[in-house]
PDB file of C-alpha atoms in Angstrom:
ATOM      1  CA  MET A1159      31.456 -45.132 144.025  1.00  0.00           C
ATOM      2  CA  LEU A1160      28.042 -46.083 145.334  1.00  0.00           C
ATOM      3  CA  SER A1161      25.431 -43.381 145.416  1.00  0.00           C
ATOM      4  CA  THR A1162      24.696 -41.418 148.565  1.00  0.00           C
ATOM      5  CA  SER A1163      21.382 -43.263 148.966  1.00  0.00           C
ATOM      6  CA  LEU A1164      23.002 -46.713 148.993  1.00  0.00           C
ATOM      7  CA  VAL A1165      25.663 -45.562 151.429  1.00  0.00           C
ATOM      8  CA  ARG A1166      22.923 -44.126 153.657  1.00  0.00           C
ATOM      9  CA  LEU A1167      21.125 -47.477 153.708  1.00  0.00           C
ATOM     10  CA  ALA A1168      24.302 -49.259 154.768  1.00  0.00           C
ATOM     11  CA  THR A1169      25.072 -46.666 157.438  1.00  0.00           C
ATOM     12  CA  LEU A1170      21.607 -46.641 158.975  1.00  0.00           C
ATOM     13  CA  ALA A1171      21.527 -50.424 159.151  1.00  0.00           C
ATOM     14  CA  ALA A1172      24.577 -50.317 161.415  1.00  0.00           C
ATOM     15  CA  LEU A1173      23.029 -47.921 163.916  1.00  0.00           C
ATOM     16  CA  SER A1174      21.083 -48.939 167.005  1.00  0.00           C
ATOM     17  CA  ALA A1175      17.303 -49.226 166.919  1.00  0.00           C
ATOM     18  CA  VAL A1176      16.973 -46.380 169.417  1.00  0.00           C
ATOM     19  CA  SER A1177      19.076 -43.923 167.415  1.00  0.00           C
ATOM     20  CA  THR A1178      17.399 -44.762 164.106  1.00  0.00           C
ATOM     21  CA  ALA A1179      13.766 -44.859 165.209  1.00  0.00           C
ATOM     22  CA  ALA A1180      13.131 -41.173 164.610  1.00  0.00           C
ATOM     23  CA  LEU A1181      14.979 -41.191 161.291  1.00  0.00           C
ATOM     24  CA  ALA A1182      13.288 -44.277 159.890  1.00  0.00           C
ATOM     25  CA  CYS A1183       9.716 -43.764 161.039  1.00  0.00           C
ATOM     26  CA  ALA A1184       9.266 -40.043 161.652  1.00  0.00           C
ATOM     27  CA  ASP A1185       7.008 -39.568 158.638  1.00  0.00           C
ATOM     28  CA  LEU A1186       4.389 -42.199 159.449  1.00  0.00           C
ATOM     29  CA  ARG A1187       0.801 -40.977 159.594  1.00  0.00           C
ATOM     30  CA  MET A1188      -0.309 -42.251 162.978  1.00  0.00           C
ATOM     31  CA  VAL A1189      -3.965 -43.033 163.692  1.00  0.00           C
ATOM     32  CA  PRO A1190      -5.789 -44.884 166.481  1.00  0.00           C
ATOM     33  CA  GLY A1191      -6.371 -48.507 165.539  1.00  0.00           C
ATOM     34  CA  GLY A1192      -8.516 -50.064 168.213  1.00  0.00           C
ATOM     35  CA  THR A1193      -8.337 -53.474 169.847  1.00  0.00           C
ATOM     36  CA  VAL A1194      -6.995 -56.582 168.146  1.00  0.00           C
ATOM     37  CA  VAL A1195      -9.701 -59.264 168.219  1.00  0.00           C
ATOM     38  CA  GLN A1196      -8.158 -61.856 165.904  1.00  0.00           C
ATOM     39  CA  VAL A1197      -4.769 -62.833 164.510  1.00  0.00           C
ATOM     40  CA  THR A1198      -5.101 -64.535 161.128  1.00  0.00           C
ATOM     41  CA  ASP A1199      -1.454 -65.450 160.658  1.00  0.00           C
ATOM     42  CA  GLY A1200       1.988 -64.081 161.464  1.00  0.00           C
ATOM     43  CA  ASP A1201       1.482 -60.841 159.565  1.00  0.00           C
ATOM     44  CA  THR A1202      -2.270 -60.203 159.530  1.00  0.00           C
ATOM     45  CA  LEU A1203      -4.678 -59.191 162.290  1.00  0.00           C
ATOM     46  CA  VAL A1204      -8.254 -57.996 162.690  1.00  0.00           C
ATOM     47  CA  LEU A1205      -9.400 -55.028 164.788  1.00  0.00           C
ATOM     48  CA  ASP A1206     -12.646 -54.626 166.720  1.00  0.00           C
ATOM     49  CA  SER A1207     -13.851 -52.274 163.969  1.00  0.00           C
ATOM     50  CA  GLY A1208     -13.629 -55.160 161.504  1.00  0.00           C
ATOM     51  CA  LEU A1209     -10.606 -53.645 159.769  1.00  0.00           C
ATOM     52  CA  VAL A1210      -8.128 -56.263 158.565  1.00  0.00           C
ATOM     53  CA  VAL A1211      -4.529 -55.075 158.874  1.00  0.00           C
ATOM     54  CA  ARG A1212      -1.640 -56.494 156.869  1.00  0.00           C
ATOM     55  CA  LEU A1213       1.577 -55.696 158.722  1.00  0.00           C
ATOM     56  CA  ILE A1214       3.492 -53.916 155.993  1.00  0.00           C
ATOM     57  CA  GLY A1215       7.270 -54.209 155.632  1.00  0.00           C
ATOM     58  CA  MET A1216       7.528 -57.865 156.621  1.00  0.00           C
ATOM     59  CA  GLN A1217       6.542 -61.341 155.510  1.00  0.00           C
ATOM     60  CA  ALA A1218       5.852 -64.038 158.083  1.00  0.00           C
ATOM     61  CA  PRO A1219       5.779 -67.749 157.168  1.00  0.00           C
ATOM     62  CA  LYS A1220       2.507 -68.488 155.414  1.00  0.00           C
ATOM     63  CA  LEU A1221      -0.440 -70.657 156.442  1.00  0.00           C
ATOM     64  CA  PRO A1222      -2.852 -72.235 153.904  1.00  0.00           C
ATOM     65  CA  LEU A1223      -5.851 -70.264 155.230  1.00  0.00           C
ATOM     66  CA  GLY A1224      -8.245 -72.343 153.178  1.00  0.00           C
ATOM     67  CA  ARG A1225      -6.180 -72.412 149.973  1.00  0.00           C
ATOM     68  CA  GLU A1226      -6.344 -75.924 148.588  1.00  0.00           C
ATOM     69  CA  GLY A1227      -2.938 -77.480 148.006  1.00  0.00           C
ATOM     70  CA  PHE A1228      -1.091 -74.585 149.649  1.00  0.00           C
ATOM     71  CA  PRO A1229       1.598 -75.901 152.022  1.00  0.00           C
ATOM     72  CA  THR A1230       2.153 -74.625 155.523  1.00  0.00           C
ATOM     73  CA  TRP A1231       5.530 -72.925 155.534  1.00  0.00           C
ATOM     74  CA  PRO A1232       7.919 -73.965 158.312  1.00  0.00           C
ATOM     75  CA  LEU A1233       7.340 -72.015 161.548  1.00  0.00           C
ATOM     76  CA  ALA A1234       4.070 -70.504 160.295  1.00  0.00           C
ATOM     77  CA  PRO A1235       2.090 -71.676 163.371  1.00  0.00           C
ATOM     78  CA  GLU A1236       4.838 -70.337 165.634  1.00  0.00           C
ATOM     79  CA  ALA A1237       4.743 -66.952 163.899  1.00  0.00           C
ATOM     80  CA  LYS A1238       0.973 -66.726 164.322  1.00  0.00           C
ATOM     81  CA  ALA A1239       1.287 -67.662 168.006  1.00  0.00           C
ATOM     82  CA  ALA A1240       3.963 -65.013 168.546  1.00  0.00           C
ATOM     83  CA  LEU A1241       1.819 -62.260 167.012  1.00  0.00           C
ATOM     84  CA  GLU A1242      -1.141 -63.426 169.115  1.00  0.00           C
ATOM     85  CA  ALA A1243       0.970 -63.232 172.272  1.00  0.00           C
ATOM     86  CA  LEU A1244       2.104 -59.748 171.321  1.00  0.00           C
ATOM     87  CA  ALA A1245      -1.107 -58.145 170.064  1.00  0.00           C
ATOM     88  CA  LEU A1246      -4.292 -60.141 170.714  1.00  0.00           C
ATOM     89  CA  ASN A1247      -6.801 -58.253 172.914  1.00  0.00           C
ATOM     90  CA  LYS A1248      -4.460 -55.263 173.075  1.00  0.00           C
ATOM     91  CA  THR A1249      -4.915 -51.704 171.857  1.00  0.00           C
ATOM     92  CA  VAL A1250      -2.868 -50.669 168.843  1.00  0.00           C
ATOM     93  CA  GLN A1251      -2.022 -47.608 166.800  1.00  0.00           C
ATOM     94  CA  LEU A1252      -1.545 -47.774 163.054  1.00  0.00           C
ATOM     95  CA  GLY A1253       1.220 -45.992 161.186  1.00  0.00           C
ATOM     96  CA  TYR A1254       0.840 -45.410 157.455  1.00  0.00           C
ATOM     97  CA  GLY A1255       3.887 -44.684 155.308  1.00  0.00           C
ATOM     98  CA  GLY A1256       2.758 -45.428 151.766  1.00  0.00           C
ATOM     99  CA  ALA A1257      -0.190 -47.067 150.037  1.00  0.00           C
ATOM    100  CA  GLU A1258      -2.769 -47.569 152.763  1.00  0.00           C
ATOM    101  CA  ILE A1259      -5.181 -50.167 151.326  1.00  0.00           C
ATOM    102  CA  ASP A1260      -4.457 -53.205 149.154  1.00  0.00           C
ATOM    103  CA  ARG A1261      -6.661 -54.920 146.571  1.00  0.00           C
ATOM    104  CA  TYR A1262      -8.155 -57.115 149.299  1.00  0.00           C
ATOM    105  CA  GLU A1263      -9.278 -53.992 151.219  1.00  0.00           C
ATOM    106  CA  ARG A1264      -6.766 -54.680 153.977  1.00  0.00           C
ATOM    107  CA  ALA A1265      -5.062 -51.782 155.725  1.00  0.00           C
ATOM    108  CA  LEU A1266      -1.306 -51.688 155.020  1.00  0.00           C
ATOM    109  CA  ALA A1267       0.154 -50.339 158.219  1.00  0.00           C
ATOM    110  CA  HIS A1268       2.872 -50.464 160.810  1.00  0.00           C
ATOM    111  CA  VAL A1269       1.334 -51.645 164.076  1.00  0.00           C
ATOM    112  CA  PHE A1270       2.306 -50.303 167.492  1.00  0.00           C
ATOM    113  CA  VAL A1271       0.990 -52.312 170.440  1.00  0.00           C
ATOM    114  CA  ALA A1272       0.284 -50.553 173.728  1.00  0.00           C
ATOM    115  CA  THR A1273       1.975 -52.274 176.690  1.00  0.00           C
ATOM    116  CA  PRO A1274       2.692 -51.152 180.268  1.00  0.00           C
ATOM    117  CA  GLU A1275       6.328 -50.655 179.232  1.00  0.00           C
ATOM    118  CA  GLY A1276       5.412 -48.519 176.227  1.00  0.00           C
ATOM    119  CA  ASP A1277       4.449 -49.115 172.627  1.00  0.00           C
ATOM    120  CA  VAL A1278       5.961 -52.138 170.882  1.00  0.00           C
ATOM    121  CA  TRP A1279       6.443 -51.989 167.123  1.00  0.00           C
ATOM    122  CA  ALA A1280       5.003 -55.325 166.016  1.00  0.00           C
ATOM    123  CA  GLN A1281       6.970 -55.562 162.759  1.00  0.00           C
ATOM    124  CA  GLN A1282      10.306 -54.999 164.436  1.00  0.00           C
ATOM    125  CA  ALA A1283       9.464 -57.444 167.221  1.00  0.00           C
ATOM    126  CA  MET A1284       8.539 -60.212 164.775  1.00  0.00           C
ATOM    127  CA  VAL A1285      11.567 -59.680 162.540  1.00  0.00           C
ATOM    128  CA  ALA A1286      13.913 -59.449 165.531  1.00  0.00           C
ATOM    129  CA  ARG A1287      12.693 -62.842 166.783  1.00  0.00           C
ATOM    130  CA  GLY A1288      13.366 -64.430 163.410  1.00  0.00           C
ATOM    131  CA  LEU A1289       9.666 -64.999 162.746  1.00  0.00           C
ATOM    132  CA  ALA A1290       9.441 -62.771 159.665  1.00  0.00           C
ATOM    133  CA  ARG A1291      11.580 -61.403 156.831  1.00  0.00           C
ATOM    134  CA  VAL A1292      11.742 -57.877 155.472  1.00  0.00           C
ATOM    135  CA  TYR A1293       9.313 -57.632 152.550  1.00  0.00           C
ATOM    136  CA  SER A1294       8.633 -54.322 150.843  1.00  0.00           C
ATOM    137  CA  PHE A1295       6.876 -52.729 147.888  1.00  0.00           C
ATOM    138  CA  PRO A1296       7.734 -49.775 145.661  1.00  0.00           C
ATOM    139  CA  ASP A1297       4.792 -47.809 147.076  1.00  0.00           C
ATOM    140  CA  ASN A1298       5.432 -48.784 150.710  1.00  0.00           C
ATOM    141  CA  ARG A1299       9.040 -48.358 151.832  1.00  0.00           C
ATOM    142  CA  ALA A1300       8.857 -46.593 155.215  1.00  0.00           C
ATOM    143  CA  CYS A1301      10.767 -47.844 158.260  1.00  0.00           C
ATOM    144  CA  LEU A1302      12.802 -50.437 156.337  1.00  0.00           C
ATOM    145  CA  ASP A1303      16.193 -49.407 157.726  1.00  0.00           C
ATOM    146  CA  LEU A1304      15.303 -50.588 161.220  1.00  0.00           C
ATOM    147  CA  LEU A1305      13.721 -53.771 159.912  1.00  0.00           C
ATOM    148  CA  PHE A1306      16.826 -54.658 157.890  1.00  0.00           C
ATOM    149  CA  ALA A1307      18.955 -54.141 161.006  1.00  0.00           C
ATOM    150  CA  ALA A1308      16.655 -56.383 163.073  1.00  0.00           C
ATOM    151  CA  GLU A1309      16.635 -59.055 160.373  1.00  0.00           C
ATOM    152  CA  GLY A1310      20.422 -59.006 160.139  1.00  0.00           C
ATOM    153  CA  ARG A1311      20.809 -59.554 163.867  1.00  0.00           C
ATOM    154  CA  ALA A1312      18.266 -62.386 163.863  1.00  0.00           C
ATOM    155  CA  ARG A1313      19.923 -64.065 160.897  1.00  0.00           C
ATOM    156  CA  LEU A1314      23.401 -63.852 162.418  1.00  0.00           C
ATOM    157  CA  SER A1315      22.036 -65.316 165.659  1.00  0.00           C
ATOM    158  CA  GLY A1316      20.221 -68.140 163.851  1.00  0.00           C
ATOM    159  CA  LEU A1317      16.855 -67.242 165.350  1.00  0.00           C
ATOM    160  CA  GLY A1318      13.555 -68.659 164.166  1.00  0.00           C
ATOM    161  CA  ILE A1319      13.344 -69.073 160.409  1.00  0.00           C
ATOM    162  CA  TRP A1320      17.073 -68.484 160.017  1.00  0.00           C
ATOM    163  CA  ARG A1321      17.918 -71.905 161.412  1.00  0.00           C
ATOM    164  CA  ASP A1322      15.599 -73.631 158.923  1.00  0.00           C
ATOM    165  CA  PRO A1323      17.055 -74.478 155.470  1.00  0.00           C
ATOM    166  CA  TYR A1324      13.746 -73.499 153.860  1.00  0.00           C
ATOM    167  CA  TYR A1325      14.679 -69.842 154.456  1.00  0.00           C
ATOM    168  CA  SER A1326      18.418 -70.055 153.770  1.00  0.00           C
ATOM    169  CA  VAL A1327      20.087 -67.267 151.819  1.00  0.00           C
ATOM    170  CA  ARG A1328      20.678 -68.801 148.370  1.00  0.00           C
ATOM    171  CA  ALA A1329      23.916 -68.581 146.379  1.00  0.00           C
ATOM    172  CA  ALA A1330      23.681 -66.676 143.096  1.00  0.00           C
ATOM    173  CA  ASN A1331      26.291 -68.997 141.559  1.00  0.00           C
ATOM    174  CA  ALA A1332      24.028 -72.054 141.993  1.00  0.00           C
ATOM    175  CA  PRO A1333      21.370 -71.436 139.311  1.00  0.00           C
ATOM    176  CA  GLY A1334      20.098 -75.003 139.417  1.00  0.00           C
ATOM    177  CA  ASP A1335      19.206 -74.649 143.079  1.00  0.00           C
ATOM    178  CA  LEU A1336      17.477 -71.347 142.354  1.00  0.00           C
ATOM    179  CA  LEU A1337      15.446 -72.823 139.504  1.00  0.00           C
ATOM    180  CA  ALA A1338      14.151 -75.401 141.958  1.00  0.00           C
ATOM    181  CA  ARG A1339      12.863 -72.473 144.052  1.00  0.00           C
ATOM    182  CA  ALA A1340      10.960 -70.782 141.195  1.00  0.00           C
ATOM    183  CA  GLY A1341       7.733 -69.306 142.509  1.00  0.00           C
ATOM    184  CA  GLN A1342       9.229 -68.754 145.968  1.00  0.00           C
ATOM    185  CA  TYR A1343      10.335 -65.589 147.743  1.00  0.00           C
ATOM    186  CA  GLU A1344      14.075 -65.852 148.278  1.00  0.00           C
ATOM    187  CA  LEU A1345      17.171 -63.987 149.415  1.00  0.00           C
ATOM    188  CA  VAL A1346      19.993 -64.498 146.915  1.00  0.00           C
ATOM    189  CA  GLU A1347      23.581 -63.463 147.553  1.00  0.00           C
ATOM    190  CA  GLY A1348      26.424 -63.057 145.084  1.00  0.00           C
ATOM    191  CA  ARG A1349      28.684 -60.705 143.139  1.00  0.00           C
ATOM    192  CA  VAL A1350      27.366 -58.799 140.131  1.00  0.00           C
ATOM    193  CA  LEU A1351      29.522 -59.849 137.196  1.00  0.00           C
ATOM    194  CA  LEU A1352      28.020 -57.372 134.737  1.00  0.00           C
ATOM    195  CA  ALA A1353      25.491 -54.536 135.037  1.00  0.00           C
ATOM    196  CA  GLU A1354      24.124 -53.421 131.701  1.00  0.00           C
ATOM    197  CA  GLN A1355      21.196 -51.476 130.303  1.00  0.00           C
ATOM    198  CA  GLY A1356      19.217 -52.489 127.250  1.00  0.00           C
ATOM    199  CA  GLY A1357      15.664 -52.314 125.967  1.00  0.00           C
ATOM    200  CA  GLY A1358      14.647 -49.872 128.697  1.00  0.00           C
ATOM    201  CA  ARG A1359      15.698 -52.132 131.563  1.00  0.00           C
ATOM    202  CA  VAL A1360      18.836 -52.922 133.586  1.00  0.00           C
ATOM    203  CA  TYR A1361      20.219 -56.418 133.968  1.00  0.00           C
ATOM    204  CA  LEU A1362      22.414 -57.387 136.884  1.00  0.00           C
ATOM    205  CA  ASN A1363      24.085 -60.569 135.660  1.00  0.00           C
ATOM    206  CA  PHE A1364      25.655 -62.926 138.181  1.00  0.00           C
ATOM    207  CA  GLY A1365      27.151 -65.302 135.605  1.00  0.00           C
ATOM    208  CA  ARG A1366      28.485 -65.351 132.066  1.00  0.00           C
ATOM    209  CA  PHE A1367      25.567 -67.251 130.556  1.00  0.00           C
ATOM    210  CA  TRP A1368      22.567 -64.961 130.899  1.00  0.00           C
ATOM    211  CA  LYS A1369      20.071 -67.597 129.710  1.00  0.00           C
ATOM    212  CA  GLU A1370      21.220 -69.999 132.424  1.00  0.00           C
ATOM    213  CA  ASP A1371      22.705 -68.005 135.289  1.00  0.00           C
ATOM    214  CA  PHE A1372      20.932 -65.898 137.905  1.00  0.00           C
ATOM    215  CA  THR A1373      19.901 -62.377 136.890  1.00  0.00           C
ATOM    216  CA  ALA A1374      18.229 -59.481 138.686  1.00  0.00           C
ATOM    217  CA  VAL A1375      16.118 -57.427 136.256  1.00  0.00           C
ATOM    218  CA  ILE A1376      15.083 -53.810 136.819  1.00  0.00           C
ATOM    219  CA  GLU A1377      12.288 -52.788 134.448  1.00  0.00           C
ATOM    220  CA  ALA A1378      11.619 -49.227 133.257  1.00  0.00           C
ATOM    221  CA  PRO A1379       9.040 -48.305 135.977  1.00  0.00           C
ATOM    222  CA  ALA A1380      11.478 -49.488 138.643  1.00  0.00           C
ATOM    223  CA  LEU A1381      14.304 -47.502 137.069  1.00  0.00           C
ATOM    224  CA  ARG A1382      12.239 -44.370 137.668  1.00  0.00           C
ATOM    225  CA  VAL A1383      11.975 -45.319 141.349  1.00  0.00           C
ATOM    226  CA  PHE A1384      15.746 -45.788 141.456  1.00  0.00           C
ATOM    227  CA  ALA A1385      16.271 -42.407 139.770  1.00  0.00           C
ATOM    228  CA  GLU A1386      13.945 -40.667 142.239  1.00  0.00           C
ATOM    229  CA  ALA A1387      16.053 -42.153 145.049  1.00  0.00           C
ATOM    230  CA  GLY A1388      19.243 -40.900 143.394  1.00  0.00           C
ATOM    231  CA  ILE A1389      20.528 -44.413 142.725  1.00  0.00           C
ATOM    232  CA  ASP A1390      22.147 -45.663 139.533  1.00  0.00           C
ATOM    233  CA  PRO A1391      21.978 -49.483 139.556  1.00  0.00           C
ATOM    234  CA  LEU A1392      24.756 -49.694 136.959  1.00  0.00           C
ATOM    235  CA  VAL A1393      27.257 -48.797 139.699  1.00  0.00           C
ATOM    236  CA  LEU A1394      26.531 -52.204 141.230  1.00  0.00           C
ATOM    237  CA  GLU A1395      28.793 -53.956 138.720  1.00  0.00           C
ATOM    238  CA  GLY A1396      31.402 -55.840 140.734  1.00  0.00           C
ATOM    239  CA  ALA A1397      29.536 -55.368 144.024  1.00  0.00           C
ATOM    240  CA  LEU A1398      28.669 -58.175 146.412  1.00  0.00           C
ATOM    241  CA  VAL A1399      24.923 -57.886 146.993  1.00  0.00           C
ATOM    242  CA  ARG A1400      21.935 -59.631 148.502  1.00  0.00           C
ATOM    243  CA  VAL A1401      18.794 -59.530 146.339  1.00  0.00           C
ATOM    244  CA  ARG A1402      15.361 -60.423 147.692  1.00  0.00           C
ATOM    245  CA  GLY A1403      12.218 -61.158 145.744  1.00  0.00           C
ATOM    246  CA  TRP A1404      10.169 -63.775 143.937  1.00  0.00           C
ATOM    247  CA  VAL A1405      12.206 -66.150 141.780  1.00  0.00           C
ATOM    248  CA  ASP A1406      10.949 -66.896 138.270  1.00  0.00           C
ATOM    249  CA  ASP A1407      12.421 -69.050 135.512  1.00  0.00           C
ATOM    250  CA  ARG A1408      12.484 -66.796 132.443  1.00  0.00           C
ATOM    251  CA  ASP A1409      15.888 -67.281 130.738  1.00  0.00           C
ATOM    252  CA  GLY A1410      17.316 -68.939 133.814  1.00  0.00           C
ATOM    253  CA  PRO A1411      16.469 -68.039 137.407  1.00  0.00           C
ATOM    254  CA  ARG A1412      15.807 -64.345 137.969  1.00  0.00           C
ATOM    255  CA  ILE A1413      14.249 -61.866 140.333  1.00  0.00           C
ATOM    256  CA  GLU A1414      12.463 -58.729 139.172  1.00  0.00           C
ATOM    257  CA  VAL A1415      13.573 -55.765 141.264  1.00  0.00           C
ATOM    258  CA  THR A1416      10.899 -53.076 141.601  1.00  0.00           C
ATOM    259  CA  HIS A1417      12.584 -50.753 144.128  1.00  0.00           C
ATOM    260  CA  PRO A1418      16.070 -50.145 145.569  1.00  0.00           C
ATOM    261  CA  GLU A1419      15.468 -51.757 148.952  1.00  0.00           C
ATOM    262  CA  GLN A1420      15.349 -55.184 147.335  1.00  0.00           C
ATOM    263  CA  ILE A1421      19.128 -54.931 146.901  1.00  0.00           C
ATOM    264  CA  GLU A1422      21.431 -54.816 149.911  1.00  0.00           C
ATOM    265  CA  VAL A1423      25.033 -53.885 149.146  1.00  0.00           C
ATOM    266  CA  LEU A1424      27.417 -56.057 151.181  1.00  0.00           C
ATOM    267  CA  ALA A1425      30.686 -54.930 149.582  1.00  0.00           C
ATOM    268  CA  THR A1426      31.475 -52.647 146.667  1.00  0.00           C
ATOM    269  CA  ARG A1427      34.351 -54.598 145.107  1.00  0.00           C
TER     270      ARG A1427
END
């Protein structure tokens, strides 16, 4: 059987946003933010204090932002425009639920925009419109249940990025296609053929040829995060899952899993 934590994730994702709001985000440390004076891209904004805020928990399509040779991802301008329409020149509150500052000195926060109808959670609004994907870190995992639910609805409805092949959910049984996406952040779906532990890490193998087929790898530090959450990844053998993360090409295509929320369980057997 799946652990209680994995079952909880699946259950919460099925609930409505209203009923889950308190459960998912009750522990945020809320602070006044100020006024948004600039939107850099679909997941970054600047406050009147000069503080740069990276909207944690999501990834919008990327713009080059001065990086030579960096391509504009499909729908990146649209994502920036949507965040501008939502937040520019408006007052916001910041909600912290994990690491609060990144190496670029940006605040890592959930952003709540004041409107006449009440506060709007910027992350949920962007994900629900199909203009961002859920994107999390082992030290920043608050509020993800609601974001997964919003992403699922947007994907099923074919909104925004979900109607563009660039963001398609990839098949785990097509390793050649995945190798072509090395260096990209992807969602990969398939059934775990074998879950095994060795050398201090867990391998979730999606094919019989581990040097060629897709693999999700959980290193020792991540295994401690799984253990703290009460989750044994070895129980995923035979499960149909969706794995999200950056694809690399070490011994075939693979994704390193650093925390449980990178794996969504779609069916147990």
